[in-house]
CSV table of C-alpha atoms in Angstrom, one decimal:
chain,number,residue,atom,x,y,z
A,22,MET,CA,9.9,-28.9,-26.8
A,23,LEU,CA,7.2,-29.3,-29.5
A,24,LEU,CA,4.8,-28.3,-26.3
A,25,LEU,CA,6.7,-25.1,-26.4
A,26,ARG,CA,6.9,-24.1,-30.1
A,27,SER,CA,2.8,-24.2,-29.9
A,28,TRP,CA,2.2,-22.4,-26.9
A,29,HIS,CA,4.3,-19.7,-28.4
A,30,LEU,CA,2.9,-20.0,-31.8
A,31,TYR,CA,-0.4,-19.3,-30.3
A,32,LEU,CA,1.0,-16.5,-28.1
A,33,ARG,CA,2.3,-14.7,-31.3
A,34,ASP,CA,-1.0,-15.0,-33.1
A,35,ALA,CA,-3.2,-14.4,-30.5
A,36,SER,CA,-1.1,-11.1,-29.6
A,37,ALA,CA,-1.0,-10.4,-33.6
A,38,SER,CA,-5.2,-9.8,-33.0
A,39,VAL,CA,-4.6,-7.1,-30.6
A,40,PRO,CA,-3.8,-3.7,-32.0
A,41,ALA,CA,-0.6,-2.0,-30.9
A,42,GLU,CA,-2.1,0.3,-29.3
A,43,ARG,CA,-4.3,-1.8,-26.9
A,44,ARG,CA,-1.1,-4.2,-26.4
A,45,ARG,CA,0.7,-0.5,-25.7
A,46,GLU,CA,-1.5,0.0,-23.6
A,47,GLY,CA,-1.9,-3.0,-21.4
A,48,ILE,CA,1.7,-2.8,-20.8
A,49,GLU,CA,1.3,0.8,-19.3
A,50,LEU,CA,-1.6,-0.4,-17.3
A,51,GLY,CA,0.8,-3.4,-16.1
A,52,TRP,CA,3.4,-1.5,-15.1
A,53,LEU,CA,1.7,0.6,-13.8
A,54,LEU,CA,0.2,-1.6,-11.1
A,55,VAL,CA,3.3,-2.8,-10.3
A,56,PHE,CA,4.4,0.6,-9.2
A,57,HIS,CA,1.3,0.8,-7.0
A,58,LEU,CA,1.4,-2.9,-5.9
A,59,PHE,CA,5.2,-2.3,-4.7
A,60,GLY,CA,4.1,1.2,-3.2
A,61,VAL,CA,1.2,-0.3,-1.0
A,62,ILE,CA,2.7,-3.2,0.6
A,63,PHE,CA,5.8,-0.8,1.0
A,64,TRP,CA,3.2,1.8,2.7
A,65,ILE,CA,1.2,-1.1,5.3
A,66,GLY,CA,4.3,-3.1,5.4
A,67,SER,CA,6.1,0.1,7.0
A,68,LEU,CA,2.7,0.8,9.3
A,69,LEU,CA,2.6,-2.5,10.5
A,70,LEU,CA,6.0,-2.0,11.6
A,71,ILE,CA,6.5,0.8,13.3
A,72,ALA,CA,3.0,-0.3,15.2
A,73,SER,CA,4.8,-3.2,15.9
A,74,LEU,CA,7.4,-1.3,17.5
A,75,LEU,CA,6.4,1.8,19.4
A,76,ALA,CA,3.7,-1.2,21.2
A,77,ARG,CA,7.7,-2.3,22.3
A,78,VAL,CA,8.5,1.3,23.3
A,79,SER,CA,6.9,1.4,26.6
A,80,ASP,CA,8.8,-1.6,28.4
A,81,GLU,CA,12.2,0.1,27.2
A,82,VAL,CA,13.5,2.9,29.6
A,83,GLY,CA,16.6,6.1,29.3
A,84,VAL,CA,18.1,5.9,25.8
A,85,ALA,CA,16.9,2.5,24.4
A,86,LYS,CA,13.3,3.9,24.5
A,87,GLU,CA,14.5,7.6,23.1
A,88,ARG,CA,15.9,5.2,20.2
A,89,PHE,CA,12.7,3.0,19.1
A,90,ILE,CA,11.2,6.2,18.8
A,91,MET,CA,14.2,7.9,16.7
A,92,ILE,CA,13.8,4.8,14.6
A,93,ALA,CA,10.5,5.0,14.3
A,94,SER,CA,10.7,8.5,13.0
A,95,SER,CA,13.0,7.6,10.5
A,96,LEU,CA,11.0,4.6,8.8
A,97,PHE,CA,8.3,6.5,8.7
A,98,PHE,CA,9.9,9.1,7.0
A,99,GLY,CA,12.0,7.3,4.4
A,100,GLY,CA,9.2,4.5,4.6
A,101,CYS,CA,5.4,5.3,5.1
A,102,ASN,CA,5.4,8.8,3.2
A,103,ILE,CA,7.5,7.3,-0.2
A,104,GLY,CA,5.5,3.5,-0.1
A,105,GLY,CA,2.4,6.1,0.3
A,106,ALA,CA,3.4,7.9,-1.9
A,107,PHE,CA,3.9,5.6,-4.2
A,108,ALA,CA,0.3,3.9,-3.9
A,109,ILE,CA,-1.2,7.5,-3.9
A,110,LEU,CA,0.6,8.3,-7.2
A,111,PHE,CA,-0.1,5.7,-9.2
A,112,GLY,CA,-3.5,4.6,-8.0
A,113,ILE,CA,-4.7,7.9,-9.6
A,114,LEU,CA,-2.6,7.5,-12.9
A,115,LEU,CA,-4.4,4.0,-13.0
A,116,MET,CA,-8.0,6.1,-12.4
A,117,VAL,CA,-6.8,8.0,-14.8
A,118,MET,CA,-6.2,5.1,-17.8
A,119,GLU,CA,-9.4,3.6,-16.8
A,120,PRO,CA,-11.8,6.7,-15.5
A,121,GLY,CA,-15.1,4.1,-15.2
A,122,VAL,CA,-13.6,2.3,-12.7
A,123,LEU,CA,-14.4,5.0,-10.1
A,124,HIS,CA,-18.7,4.3,-11.5
A,125,GLN,CA,-17.9,0.8,-9.3
A,126,GLY,CA,-19.4,0.3,-5.8
A,127,TRP,CA,-16.1,-1.5,-5.2
A,128,MET,CA,-13.8,1.2,-6.6
A,129,GLN,CA,-16.3,3.6,-4.3
A,130,ALA,CA,-15.7,1.5,-1.1
A,131,LYS,CA,-12.1,0.7,-1.6
A,132,LEU,CA,-11.3,4.6,-1.9
A,133,VAL,CA,-12.9,5.3,1.7
A,134,LEU,CA,-10.9,2.9,3.1
A,135,VAL,CA,-7.8,4.3,1.6
A,136,PHE,CA,-9.1,7.7,2.9
A,137,ILE,CA,-9.5,5.6,6.1
A,138,LEU,CA,-5.7,4.8,6.1
A,139,LEU,CA,-4.4,8.2,5.2
A,140,GLY,CA,-6.4,9.3,8.4
A,141,VAL,CA,-4.5,6.6,10.5
A,142,HIS,CA,-1.2,7.8,8.8
A,143,PHE,CA,-1.5,11.2,10.0
A,144,ARG,CA,-2.6,10.0,13.0
A,145,LEU,CA,0.2,8.0,14.0
A,146,HIS,CA,2.7,10.7,12.2
A,147,ARG,CA,1.8,12.6,14.9
A,148,ARG,CA,1.9,10.3,18.0
A,149,ILE,CA,5.3,10.4,16.7
A,150,VAL,CA,6.0,13.6,16.4
A,151,ALA,CA,4.3,13.4,20.4
A,152,LEU,CA,6.9,10.9,21.5
A,153,THR,CA,9.7,12.8,20.1
A,154,ASP,CA,8.6,15.6,22.9
A,155,ASN,CA,7.8,13.4,25.5
A,156,PRO,CA,8.9,9.6,25.7
A,157,SER,CA,7.1,8.7,28.3
A,158,SER,CA,3.8,9.5,26.9
A,159,VAL,CA,3.6,5.6,25.0
A,160,THR,CA,1.0,3.3,25.8
A,161,HIS,CA,1.3,-0.5,23.9
A,162,PHE,CA,-2.2,-0.4,23.6
A,163,GLU,CA,-2.7,2.6,21.4
A,164,PHE,CA,-0.3,1.1,18.8
A,165,ARG,CA,-1.7,-2.8,19.0
A,166,ILE,CA,-4.9,-0.2,18.6
A,167,ILE,CA,-3.3,0.4,14.9
A,168,HIS,CA,-1.5,-2.3,14.1
A,169,GLY,CA,-4.8,-4.2,14.1
A,170,ILE,CA,-6.8,-0.8,11.9
A,171,VAL,CA,-3.9,-1.2,9.6
A,172,SER,CA,-4.4,-5.1,8.9
A,173,PHE,CA,-8.2,-5.0,9.1
A,174,LEU,CA,-8.4,-1.7,6.3
A,175,LEU,CA,-5.9,-3.7,3.9
A,176,LEU,CA,-7.4,-6.7,4.1
A,177,GLY,CA,-11.0,-5.2,3.2
A,178,ILE,CA,-8.7,-3.3,0.8
A,179,LEU,CA,-7.2,-6.6,-0.6
A,180,ALA,CA,-10.8,-8.3,-0.8
A,181,LEU,CA,-12.9,-5.1,-2.6
A,182,SER,CA,-9.5,-4.8,-4.7
A,183,LEU,CA,-9.7,-9.0,-5.9
A,184,ARG,CA,-13.4,-9.9,-5.6
A,185,LYS,CA,-15.2,-6.8,-6.5
A,186,PRO,CA,-18.1,-7.7,-5.2
A,187,PHE,CA,-20.4,-5.0,-6.2
């Protein structure tokens, strides 16, 4: 109990030395980061799920194949697009709140990887639309490659964001 009381006093004293405006800005940045990360998790998770799902479509026939494609399509429009929009919107807001970060090399490299990820996102969209018209044109190899590319892009983005190597 004594330890908790002293910890509380320490936190109160530490927060008292920080101006109220700066504390509020820290809270706002924290919430922006929470929503940005939520969007990233939603977006990347949906991309990986759809790529895995479509990699299995070539093994299916008839109605099952069409249902797989229909599920992938609804996941794409309901998951990928919403998650990507959240990630991008709140990422832009974070950069507006701290514009100096744009001059750092790790952020520039991260943005390049994000633009590549957007390219993969649009490629997957075009493939889903093409599969809706012609379900027999699916190959498991292509979607396994997309899954791998998304995974490596995520790894690169995380490494740059957390390690800030340059």
